[in-house]
Coordinates of C-alpha atoms in Angstrom, one line a residue:
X30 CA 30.8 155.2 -27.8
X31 CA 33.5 152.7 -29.5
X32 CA 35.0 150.2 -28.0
X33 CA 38.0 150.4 -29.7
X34 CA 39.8 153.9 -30.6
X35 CA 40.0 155.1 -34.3
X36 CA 41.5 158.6 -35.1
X37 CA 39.8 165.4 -36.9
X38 CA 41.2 168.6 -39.1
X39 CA 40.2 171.0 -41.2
X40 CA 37.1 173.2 -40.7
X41 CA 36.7 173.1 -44.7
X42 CA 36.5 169.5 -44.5
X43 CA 34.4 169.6 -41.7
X44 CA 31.4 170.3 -44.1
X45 CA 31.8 167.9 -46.7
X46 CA 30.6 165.2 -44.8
X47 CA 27.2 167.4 -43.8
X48 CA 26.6 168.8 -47.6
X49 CA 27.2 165.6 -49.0
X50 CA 25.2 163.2 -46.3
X51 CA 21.9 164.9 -46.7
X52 CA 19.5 164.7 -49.5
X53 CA 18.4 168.0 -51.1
X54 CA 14.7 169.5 -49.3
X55 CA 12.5 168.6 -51.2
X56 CA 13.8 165.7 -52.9
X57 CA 12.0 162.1 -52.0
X58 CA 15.0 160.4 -50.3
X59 CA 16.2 156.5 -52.2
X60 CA 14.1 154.0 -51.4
X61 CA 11.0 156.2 -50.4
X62 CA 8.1 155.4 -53.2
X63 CA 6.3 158.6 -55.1
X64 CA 3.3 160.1 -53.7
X65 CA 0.3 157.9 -54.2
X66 CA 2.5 154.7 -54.9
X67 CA 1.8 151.6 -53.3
X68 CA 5.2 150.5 -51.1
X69 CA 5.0 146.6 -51.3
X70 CA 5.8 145.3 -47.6
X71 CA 9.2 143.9 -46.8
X72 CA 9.7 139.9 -46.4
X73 CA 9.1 138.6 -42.9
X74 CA 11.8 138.2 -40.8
X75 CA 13.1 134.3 -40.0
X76 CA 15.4 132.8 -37.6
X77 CA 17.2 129.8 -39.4
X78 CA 19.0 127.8 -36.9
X79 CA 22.5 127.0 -37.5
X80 CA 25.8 126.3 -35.7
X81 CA 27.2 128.6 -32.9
X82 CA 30.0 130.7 -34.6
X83 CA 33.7 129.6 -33.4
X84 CA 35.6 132.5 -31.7
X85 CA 39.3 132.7 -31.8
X86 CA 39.4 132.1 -27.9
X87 CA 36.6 129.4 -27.0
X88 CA 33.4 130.7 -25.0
X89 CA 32.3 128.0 -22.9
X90 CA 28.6 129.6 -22.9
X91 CA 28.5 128.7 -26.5
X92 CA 28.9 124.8 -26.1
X93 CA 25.1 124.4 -24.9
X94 CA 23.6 127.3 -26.3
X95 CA 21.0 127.7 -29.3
X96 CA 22.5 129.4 -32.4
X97 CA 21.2 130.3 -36.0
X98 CA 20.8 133.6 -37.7
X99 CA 18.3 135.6 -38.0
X100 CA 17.7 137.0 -41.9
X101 CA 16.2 140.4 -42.1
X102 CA 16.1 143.0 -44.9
X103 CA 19.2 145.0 -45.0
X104 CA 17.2 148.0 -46.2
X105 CA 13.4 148.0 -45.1
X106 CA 12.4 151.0 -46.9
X107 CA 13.5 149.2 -50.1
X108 CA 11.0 146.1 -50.8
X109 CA 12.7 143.8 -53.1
X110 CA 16.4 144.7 -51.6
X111 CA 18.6 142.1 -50.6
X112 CA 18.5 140.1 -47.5
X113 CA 20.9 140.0 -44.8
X114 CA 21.8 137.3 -42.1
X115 CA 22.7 138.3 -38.3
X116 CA 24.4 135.4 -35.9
X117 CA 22.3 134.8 -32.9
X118 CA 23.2 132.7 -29.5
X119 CA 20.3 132.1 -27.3
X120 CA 22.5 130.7 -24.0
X121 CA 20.8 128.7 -21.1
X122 CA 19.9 129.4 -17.5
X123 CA 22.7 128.3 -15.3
X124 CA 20.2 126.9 -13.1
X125 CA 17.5 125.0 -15.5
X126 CA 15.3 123.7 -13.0
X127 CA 13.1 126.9 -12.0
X128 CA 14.4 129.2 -14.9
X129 CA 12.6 132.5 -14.7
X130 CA 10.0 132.9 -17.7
X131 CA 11.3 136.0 -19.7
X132 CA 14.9 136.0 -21.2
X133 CA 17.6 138.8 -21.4
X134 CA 18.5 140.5 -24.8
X135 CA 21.7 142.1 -24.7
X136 CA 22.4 145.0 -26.8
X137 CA 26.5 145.4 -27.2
X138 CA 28.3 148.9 -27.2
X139 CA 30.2 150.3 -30.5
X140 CA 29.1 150.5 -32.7
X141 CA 30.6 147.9 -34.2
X142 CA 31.9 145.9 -31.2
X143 CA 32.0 141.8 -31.5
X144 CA 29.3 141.2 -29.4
X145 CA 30.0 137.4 -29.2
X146 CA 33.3 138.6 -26.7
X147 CA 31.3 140.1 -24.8
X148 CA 29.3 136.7 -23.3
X149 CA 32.1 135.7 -20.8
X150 CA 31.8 139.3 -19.0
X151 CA 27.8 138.7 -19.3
X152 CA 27.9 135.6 -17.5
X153 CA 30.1 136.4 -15.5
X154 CA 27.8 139.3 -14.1
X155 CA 25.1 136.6 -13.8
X156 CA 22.9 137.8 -16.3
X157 CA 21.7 133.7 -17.4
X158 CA 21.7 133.0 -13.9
X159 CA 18.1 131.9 -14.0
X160 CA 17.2 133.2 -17.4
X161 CA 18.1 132.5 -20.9
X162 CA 20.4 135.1 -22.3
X163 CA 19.9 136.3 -25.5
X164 CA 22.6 137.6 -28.1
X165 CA 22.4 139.0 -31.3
X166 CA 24.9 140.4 -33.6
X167 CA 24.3 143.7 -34.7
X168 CA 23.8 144.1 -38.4
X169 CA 27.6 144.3 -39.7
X170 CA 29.1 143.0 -36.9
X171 CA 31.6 139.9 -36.8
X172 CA 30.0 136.5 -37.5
X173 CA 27.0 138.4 -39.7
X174 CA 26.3 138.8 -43.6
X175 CA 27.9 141.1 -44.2
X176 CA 30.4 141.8 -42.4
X177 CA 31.6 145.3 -41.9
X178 CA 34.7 145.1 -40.8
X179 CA 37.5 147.5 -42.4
X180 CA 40.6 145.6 -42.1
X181 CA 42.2 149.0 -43.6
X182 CA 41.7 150.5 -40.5
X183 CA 43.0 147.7 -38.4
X184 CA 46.2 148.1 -40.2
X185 CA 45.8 152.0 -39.6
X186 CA 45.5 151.3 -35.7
X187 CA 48.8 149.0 -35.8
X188 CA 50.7 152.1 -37.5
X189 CA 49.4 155.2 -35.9
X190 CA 51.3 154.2 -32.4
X191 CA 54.5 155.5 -34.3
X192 CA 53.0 158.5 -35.4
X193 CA 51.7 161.7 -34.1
X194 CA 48.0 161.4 -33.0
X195 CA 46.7 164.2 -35.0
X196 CA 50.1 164.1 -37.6
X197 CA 49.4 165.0 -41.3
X198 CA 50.8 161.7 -42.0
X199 CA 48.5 160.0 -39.9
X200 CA 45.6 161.6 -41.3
X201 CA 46.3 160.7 -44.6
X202 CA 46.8 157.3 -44.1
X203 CA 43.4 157.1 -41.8
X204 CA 40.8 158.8 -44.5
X205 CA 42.5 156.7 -47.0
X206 CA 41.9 153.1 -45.1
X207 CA 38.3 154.8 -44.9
X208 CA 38.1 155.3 -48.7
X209 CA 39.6 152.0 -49.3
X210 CA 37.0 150.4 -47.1
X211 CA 34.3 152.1 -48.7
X212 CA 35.3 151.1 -51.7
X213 CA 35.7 147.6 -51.3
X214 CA 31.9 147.3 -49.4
X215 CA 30.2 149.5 -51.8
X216 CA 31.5 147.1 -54.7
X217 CA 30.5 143.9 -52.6
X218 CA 26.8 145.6 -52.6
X219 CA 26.6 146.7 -49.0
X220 CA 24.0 149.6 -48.8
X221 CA 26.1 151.6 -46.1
X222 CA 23.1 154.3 -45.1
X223 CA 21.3 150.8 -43.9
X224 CA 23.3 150.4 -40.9
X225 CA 22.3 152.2 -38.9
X226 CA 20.2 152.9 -35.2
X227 CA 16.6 152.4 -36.4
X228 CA 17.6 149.5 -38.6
X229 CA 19.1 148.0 -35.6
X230 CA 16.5 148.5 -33.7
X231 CA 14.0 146.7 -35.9
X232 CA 16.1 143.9 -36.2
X233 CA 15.9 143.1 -32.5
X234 CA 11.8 143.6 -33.0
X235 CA 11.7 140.9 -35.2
X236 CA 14.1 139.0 -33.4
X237 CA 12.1 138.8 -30.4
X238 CA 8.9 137.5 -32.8
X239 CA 10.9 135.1 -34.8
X240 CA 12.0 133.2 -31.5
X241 CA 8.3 133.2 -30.7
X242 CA 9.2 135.4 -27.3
X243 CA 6.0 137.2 -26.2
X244 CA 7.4 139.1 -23.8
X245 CA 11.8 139.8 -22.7
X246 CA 14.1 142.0 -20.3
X247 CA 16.5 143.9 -22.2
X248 CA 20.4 145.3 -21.0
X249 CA 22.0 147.0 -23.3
X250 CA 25.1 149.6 -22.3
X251 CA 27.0 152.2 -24.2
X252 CA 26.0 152.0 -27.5
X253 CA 23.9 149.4 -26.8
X254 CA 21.9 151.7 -24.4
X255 CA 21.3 153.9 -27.3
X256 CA 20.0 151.5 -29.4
X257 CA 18.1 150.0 -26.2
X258 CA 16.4 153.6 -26.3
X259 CA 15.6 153.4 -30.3
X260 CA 13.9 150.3 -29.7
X261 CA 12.1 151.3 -26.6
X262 CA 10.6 154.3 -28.3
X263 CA 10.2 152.2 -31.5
X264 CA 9.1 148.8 -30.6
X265 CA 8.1 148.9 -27.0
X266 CA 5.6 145.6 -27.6
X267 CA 7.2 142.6 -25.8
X268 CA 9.2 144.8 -23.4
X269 CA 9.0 143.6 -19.6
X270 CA 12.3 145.5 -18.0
X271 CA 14.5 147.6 -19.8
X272 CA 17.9 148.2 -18.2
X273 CA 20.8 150.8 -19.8
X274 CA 24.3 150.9 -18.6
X275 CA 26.7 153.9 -19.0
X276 CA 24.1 156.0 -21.0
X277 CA 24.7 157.2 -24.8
X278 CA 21.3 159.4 -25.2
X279 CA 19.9 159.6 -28.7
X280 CA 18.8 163.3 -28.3
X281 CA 22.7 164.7 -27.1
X282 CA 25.1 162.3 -28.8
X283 CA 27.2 164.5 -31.6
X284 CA 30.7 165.0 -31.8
X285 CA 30.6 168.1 -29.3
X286 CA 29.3 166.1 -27.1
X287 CA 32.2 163.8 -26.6
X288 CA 34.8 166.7 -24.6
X289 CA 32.0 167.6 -21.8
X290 CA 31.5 163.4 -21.2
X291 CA 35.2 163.0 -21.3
X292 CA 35.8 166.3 -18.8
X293 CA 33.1 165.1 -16.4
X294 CA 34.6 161.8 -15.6
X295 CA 38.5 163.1 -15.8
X296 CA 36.9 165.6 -13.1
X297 CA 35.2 162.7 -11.6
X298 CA 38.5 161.3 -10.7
X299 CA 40.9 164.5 -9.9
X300 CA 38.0 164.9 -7.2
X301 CA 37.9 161.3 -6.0
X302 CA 41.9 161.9 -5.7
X303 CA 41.1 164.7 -3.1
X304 CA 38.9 163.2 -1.3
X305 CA 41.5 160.1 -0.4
X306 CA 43.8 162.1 2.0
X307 CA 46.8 160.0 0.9
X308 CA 46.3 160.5 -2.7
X309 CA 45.5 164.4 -2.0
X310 CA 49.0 164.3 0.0
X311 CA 51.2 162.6 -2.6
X312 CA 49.1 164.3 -5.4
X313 CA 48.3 167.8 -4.4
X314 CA 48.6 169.2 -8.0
X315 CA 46.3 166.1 -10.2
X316 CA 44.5 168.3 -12.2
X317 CA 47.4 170.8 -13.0
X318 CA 49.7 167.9 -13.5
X319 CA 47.4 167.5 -16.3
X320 CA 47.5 170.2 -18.3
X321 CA 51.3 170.3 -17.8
X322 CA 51.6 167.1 -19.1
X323 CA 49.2 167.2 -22.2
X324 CA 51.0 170.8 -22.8
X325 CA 54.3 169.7 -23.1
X326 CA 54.0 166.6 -25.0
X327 CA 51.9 168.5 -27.8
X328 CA 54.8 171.0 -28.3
X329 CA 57.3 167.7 -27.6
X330 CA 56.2 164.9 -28.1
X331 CA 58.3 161.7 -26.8
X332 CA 59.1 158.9 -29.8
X333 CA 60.8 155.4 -27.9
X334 CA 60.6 152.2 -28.1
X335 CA 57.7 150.3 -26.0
X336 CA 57.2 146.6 -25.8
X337 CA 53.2 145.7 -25.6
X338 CA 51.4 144.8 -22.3
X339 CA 50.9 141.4 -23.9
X340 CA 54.5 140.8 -24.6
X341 CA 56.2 141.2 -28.0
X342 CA 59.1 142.8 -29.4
X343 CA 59.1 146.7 -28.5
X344 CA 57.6 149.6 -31.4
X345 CA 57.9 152.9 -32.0
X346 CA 55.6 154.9 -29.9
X347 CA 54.9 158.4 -30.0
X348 CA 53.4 160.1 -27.3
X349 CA 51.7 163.7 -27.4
X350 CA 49.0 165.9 -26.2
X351 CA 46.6 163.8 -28.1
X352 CA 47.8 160.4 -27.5
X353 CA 48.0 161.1 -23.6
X354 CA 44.4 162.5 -23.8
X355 CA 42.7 159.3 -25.7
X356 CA 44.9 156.5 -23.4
X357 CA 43.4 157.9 -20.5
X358 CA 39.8 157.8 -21.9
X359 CA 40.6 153.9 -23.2
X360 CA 41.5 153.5 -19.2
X361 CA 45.1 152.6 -19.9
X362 CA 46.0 153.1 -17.6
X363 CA 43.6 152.3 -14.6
X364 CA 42.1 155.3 -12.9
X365 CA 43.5 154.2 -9.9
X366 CA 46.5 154.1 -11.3
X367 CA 46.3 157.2 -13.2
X368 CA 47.5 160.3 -10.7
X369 CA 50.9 157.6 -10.4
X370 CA 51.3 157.6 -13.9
X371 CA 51.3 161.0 -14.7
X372 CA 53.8 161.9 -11.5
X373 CA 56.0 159.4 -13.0
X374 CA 55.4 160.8 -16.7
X375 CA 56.0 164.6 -15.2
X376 CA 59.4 163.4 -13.3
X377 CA 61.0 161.5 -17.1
X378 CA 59.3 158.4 -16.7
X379 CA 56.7 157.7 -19.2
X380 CA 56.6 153.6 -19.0
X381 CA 53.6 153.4 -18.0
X382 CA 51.5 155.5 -20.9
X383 CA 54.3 153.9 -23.3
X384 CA 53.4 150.4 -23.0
X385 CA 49.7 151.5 -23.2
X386 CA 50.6 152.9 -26.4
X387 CA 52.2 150.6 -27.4
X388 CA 49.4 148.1 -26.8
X389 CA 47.6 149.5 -30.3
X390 CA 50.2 148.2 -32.5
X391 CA 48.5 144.5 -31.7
X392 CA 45.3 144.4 -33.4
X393 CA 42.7 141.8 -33.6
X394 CA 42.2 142.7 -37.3
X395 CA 38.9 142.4 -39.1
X396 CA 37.1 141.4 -35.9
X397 CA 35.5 145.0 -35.4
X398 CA 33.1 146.6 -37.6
X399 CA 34.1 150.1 -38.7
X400 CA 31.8 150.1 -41.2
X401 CA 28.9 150.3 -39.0
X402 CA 30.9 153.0 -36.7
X403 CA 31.4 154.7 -39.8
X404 CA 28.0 154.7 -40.9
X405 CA 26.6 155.4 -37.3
X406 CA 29.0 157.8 -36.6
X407 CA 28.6 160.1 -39.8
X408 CA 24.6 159.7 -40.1
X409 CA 23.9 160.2 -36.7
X410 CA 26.0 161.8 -34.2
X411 CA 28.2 164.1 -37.1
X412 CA 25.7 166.1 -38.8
X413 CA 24.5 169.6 -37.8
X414 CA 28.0 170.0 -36.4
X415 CA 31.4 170.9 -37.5
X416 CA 35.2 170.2 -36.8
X417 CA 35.0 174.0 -35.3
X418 CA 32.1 173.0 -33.0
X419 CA 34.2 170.1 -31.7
X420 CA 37.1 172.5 -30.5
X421 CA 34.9 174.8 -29.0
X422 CA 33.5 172.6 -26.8
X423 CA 37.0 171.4 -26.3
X424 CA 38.2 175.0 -25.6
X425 CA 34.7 175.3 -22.8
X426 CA 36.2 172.3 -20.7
X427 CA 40.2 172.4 -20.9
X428 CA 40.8 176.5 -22.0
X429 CA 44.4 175.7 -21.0
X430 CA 45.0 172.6 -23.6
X431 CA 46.4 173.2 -27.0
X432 CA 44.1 174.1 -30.1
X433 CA 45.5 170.9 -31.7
X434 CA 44.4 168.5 -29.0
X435 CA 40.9 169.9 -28.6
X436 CA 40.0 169.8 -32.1
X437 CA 39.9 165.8 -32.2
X438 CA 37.1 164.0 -31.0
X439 CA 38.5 162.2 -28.1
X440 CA 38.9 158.2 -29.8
X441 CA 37.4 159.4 -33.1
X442 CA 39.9 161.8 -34.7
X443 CA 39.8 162.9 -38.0
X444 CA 36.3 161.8 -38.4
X445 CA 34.5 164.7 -40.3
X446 CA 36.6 164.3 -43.3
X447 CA 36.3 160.4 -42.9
X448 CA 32.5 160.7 -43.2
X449 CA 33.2 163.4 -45.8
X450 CA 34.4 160.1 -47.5
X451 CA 31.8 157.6 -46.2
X452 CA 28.8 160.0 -47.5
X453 CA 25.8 158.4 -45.7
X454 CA 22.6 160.4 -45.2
X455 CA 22.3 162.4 -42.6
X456 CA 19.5 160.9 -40.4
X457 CA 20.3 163.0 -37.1
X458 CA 16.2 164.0 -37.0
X459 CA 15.0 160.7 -36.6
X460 CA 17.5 159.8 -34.4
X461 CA 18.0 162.9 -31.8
X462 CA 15.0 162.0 -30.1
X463 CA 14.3 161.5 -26.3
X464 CA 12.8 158.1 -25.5
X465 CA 9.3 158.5 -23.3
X466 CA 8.4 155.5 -21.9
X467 CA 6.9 153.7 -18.7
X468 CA 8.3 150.7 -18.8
X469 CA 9.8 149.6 -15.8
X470 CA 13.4 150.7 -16.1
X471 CA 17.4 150.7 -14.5
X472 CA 19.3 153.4 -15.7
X473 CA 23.0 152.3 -14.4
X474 CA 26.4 155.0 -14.7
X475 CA 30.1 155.1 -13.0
X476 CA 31.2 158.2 -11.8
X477 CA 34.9 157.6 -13.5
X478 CA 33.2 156.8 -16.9
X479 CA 35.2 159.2 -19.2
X480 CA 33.2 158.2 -22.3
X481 CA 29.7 158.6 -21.7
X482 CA 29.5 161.0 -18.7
X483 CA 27.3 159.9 -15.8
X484 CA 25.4 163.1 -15.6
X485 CA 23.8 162.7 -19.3
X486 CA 21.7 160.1 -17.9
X487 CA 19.7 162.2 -16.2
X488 CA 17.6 163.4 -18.9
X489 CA 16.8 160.0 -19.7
X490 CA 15.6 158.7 -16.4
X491 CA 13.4 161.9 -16.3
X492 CA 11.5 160.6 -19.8
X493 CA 11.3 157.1 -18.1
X494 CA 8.6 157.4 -15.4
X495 CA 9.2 154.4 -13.8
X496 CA 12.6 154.2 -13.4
X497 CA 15.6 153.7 -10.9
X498 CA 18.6 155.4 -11.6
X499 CA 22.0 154.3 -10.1
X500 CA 25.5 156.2 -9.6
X501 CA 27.8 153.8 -8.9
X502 CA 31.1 155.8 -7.5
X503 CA 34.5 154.7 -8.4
X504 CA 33.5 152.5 -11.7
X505 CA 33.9 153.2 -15.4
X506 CA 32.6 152.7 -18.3
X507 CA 30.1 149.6 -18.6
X508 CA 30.0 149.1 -15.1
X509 CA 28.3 145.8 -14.2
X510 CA 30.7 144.0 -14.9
X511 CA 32.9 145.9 -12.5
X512 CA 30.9 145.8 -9.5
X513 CA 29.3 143.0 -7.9
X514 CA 27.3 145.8 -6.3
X515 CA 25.7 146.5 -10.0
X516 CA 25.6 142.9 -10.8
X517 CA 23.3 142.6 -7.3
X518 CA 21.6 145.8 -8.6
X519 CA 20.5 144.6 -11.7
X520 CA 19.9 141.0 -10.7
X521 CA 17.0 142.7 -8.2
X522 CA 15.3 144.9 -11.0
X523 CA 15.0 142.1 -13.6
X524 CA 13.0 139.7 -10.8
X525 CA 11.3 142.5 -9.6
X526 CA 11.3 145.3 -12.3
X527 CA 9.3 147.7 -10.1
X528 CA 11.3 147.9 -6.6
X529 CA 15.0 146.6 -7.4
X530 CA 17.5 146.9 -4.4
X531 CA 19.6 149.6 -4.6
X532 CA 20.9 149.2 -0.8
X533 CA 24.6 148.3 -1.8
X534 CA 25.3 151.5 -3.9
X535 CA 25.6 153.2 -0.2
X536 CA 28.7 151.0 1.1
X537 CA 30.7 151.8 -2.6
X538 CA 33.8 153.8 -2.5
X539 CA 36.1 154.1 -4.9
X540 CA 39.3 152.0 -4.9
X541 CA 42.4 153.4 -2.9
X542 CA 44.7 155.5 -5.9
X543 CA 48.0 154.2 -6.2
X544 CA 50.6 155.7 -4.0
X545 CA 53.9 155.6 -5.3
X546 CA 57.2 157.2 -3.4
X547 CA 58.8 160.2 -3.7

């Protein structure tokens, strides 16, 4: 799921992304030659070595690693198309003397995510410990050509604290940074339907044969694990271990989806809560709090001034139903901290979800790709459902929330009339597959993740026949680089792929809740 939160609407507009994405049965879809024509084979792939790219904030992996691009076809179903560069980083072992013989490719989460910010929490977590560690931007990401980013919807973000979350006003202004973003890519030549899953996935297959890499591990985690699956079941030459992390599966990730993920790990923590007798003391009524809370900011919401967690001068914040729901699935705050927050919320004091709030008017803008969330988003996981699908299965998990709430996708609302606007095709049959496989595999969740639920991995690791599945209690979303016990976990599978040690996972508890006084 993304990274970073965007912003659902009316049931008529819910179709016009559906009607519009699809290409008429029957009729050959672009790119795909007439019957009995001969489809010329796309150029080979290169990796053309170059300087590291030059983040913002320095990464100190950068200074002795590898760097070039590798240029692929943006569209590989049209021969002749143009071609398009993606920044790659191949980072040494830590320890160079015995380095272990097959690197790591890292797959980031999104879509649309800088995957370059991501290397300090990599090593970090000890993934080039003894291996090389591999990273590749995904197509449209920062540092590629193109680049996808919508700065539109950067300047969206910074506005939308002030406004209702699901506000008339704010929709307006979102779906017309999405047109306005369209527009400008389109007219630069970007071939939005190209960005997408498969794409990506072939890009790492000929990534791994341009660097002349016979045989690589690969981690990849929320997005990243779905594309991790794409390529398993698409390219599984080369493969040696393949490790996932908070699990996005191909054949169950649509809108829908989103409210049972987000319920599970909200339910996740209300039970953790009771089963800490201080935190069930001090917070007998969590899960009713809740509902209170989400109740009576939708029918009042709360406008103040809040100064960002970073510092700054204070903005106007306003805080509703909606806004409280998607701050707690962005983990601000903590979910340790979270039963304290809403006692103090519930008793006048909302500093606490404020500041968090408040934190969205300071974007880093152009550095994430919404143009390949977009196009992900609304070829993928959108079609075959509609905006009254989504509250529905808002309705099944929270009956008590307003109707307003639960018809936004938790961090993507109004996003069926944004791809209504974005108009790729609708490629939800080659994507909404299950990946069979029997590759040695780790298939890693949190039991607080509130984006992709830990339970949906469980259809996974039953395609995967030699796989280890780990439930790591009291962690969120992309978990190893929240627990050392992961990091030992997944440290253990890649040197031996087949019989990783899983020991620690018994001694985990979640961290104590916050206790704050009466």
């Amino acid at each position: 799921m993304p990274k970073h939160s965007i912003h659902a609407v009316t049931a008529a507009a819910a179709l016009v992304c559906l009607t519009a994405a699809g290409p008429t049965p029957g009729t050959p879809t672009p790119g795909t030659p007439a019957p009995g024509a001969t489809t010329p084979a796309p150029p080979a792939a290169r990796f053309v070595p170059g300087p590291c790219p030059k983040p913002p904030e320095p990464i100190e992996a950068l200074d002795g690693a590898r760097c070039g691009r590798l240029e692929v076809p943006e569209n590989r179903s049209r021969p002749g198309g143009r071609t398009i560069g993606l920044s790659v980083a191949v980072i040494p072992a830590l320890d160079p003397a015995k380095p272990a013989r097959e690197p790591v490719v890292f797959m980031a989460g999104g879509p649309g995510a800088d995957t370059f910010d991501d290397i300090p929490f990599l090593v970090d977590s000890g993934l080039n410990k003894d291996r090389e560690l591999i990273i590749m931007a995904q197509r449209g990401n920062l540092y590629d050509e193109p680049n996808l980013a919508c700065p539109e919807i950067d300047r969206f973000n910074e506005r939308a604290v002030g406004l209702g979350y699901d506000s008339d006003e704010a929709e307006q202004l979102m779906l017309k940074a999405v047109k306005d973003c369209r527009g400008r890519l389109t007219a630069a030549g970007v071939d939005l339907g190209a960005y997408n899953t498969t794409e990506n996935a072939a890009d790492f297959a000929d990534l791994r044969k341009a660097l002349n890499i016979r045989q690589w591990n690969v981690y990849g985690y929320s997005y990243g694990s779905n594309l991790a699956l794409t390529y398993l079941r698409l390219h599984p030459e080369g493969i040696r271990a393949f490790a996932i992390d908070s699990i996005t599966p191909p054949q169950h990730v649509t809108l829908p989806w989103t409210w049972a993920s987000t319920a599970e790990g909200i339910d996740n923590i209300i039970e953790a809560c009771a089963a800490q007798p201080a935190c069930k003391d001090r917070y007998p009524d969590f899960r009713r709090t809740l509902t209170e809370q989400v109740r009576r900011l939708e029918a009042q919401p709360l406008t103040l001034d809040a100064a960002p967690p970073g510092g700054g001068k204070p903005v106007k914040v306003v805080l509703d139903g909606g806004a409280l729901l998607n701050l707690i699935v962005a983990f601000t705050p903590r979910p340790e901290d979270l039963p304290a927050a809403l006692d103090e919320l519930s008793r006048g004091n909302p500093e606490r979800f404020a500041k968090a709030r408040a934190a969205g008017s300071v974007q880093k803008t152009g550095e994430f790709a919404h143009g390949l969330t977009q196009s992900v988003v609304c070829g993928e996981w959108a079609p075959g459902y509609t905006q009254t699908d989504v509250l529905n299965a808002g309705r099944k998990v929270y009956p008590a929330w307003p109707d307003t709430v639960l018809a936004e996708v938790p961090q993507l609302p109004f996003q069926y009339p944004a791809c209504g606007i974005w108009n790729v095709q609708d490629r939800a049959a080659a994507q909404r597959l299950p990946t069979v496989s029997a590759v040695p595999a780790l298939v890693i969740s949190g039991t607080f993740d509130v984006k992709t639920g830990a339970s949906w991995a469980k259809d996974v690791a039953r395609n995967l026949s030699r796989s280890t599945s780990v439930l790591v209690p009291g962690i969120g979303h992309w978990v190893v680089p929240q627990s050392p016990c992961a990091q030992s976990v997944l440290a253990s599978f890649f040197a031996r792929p087949t019989a990783p040690d899983t020991r620690c996972v018994d001694d985990v508890e979640p961290k104590p809740f916050t206790i704050i006084p009466e």
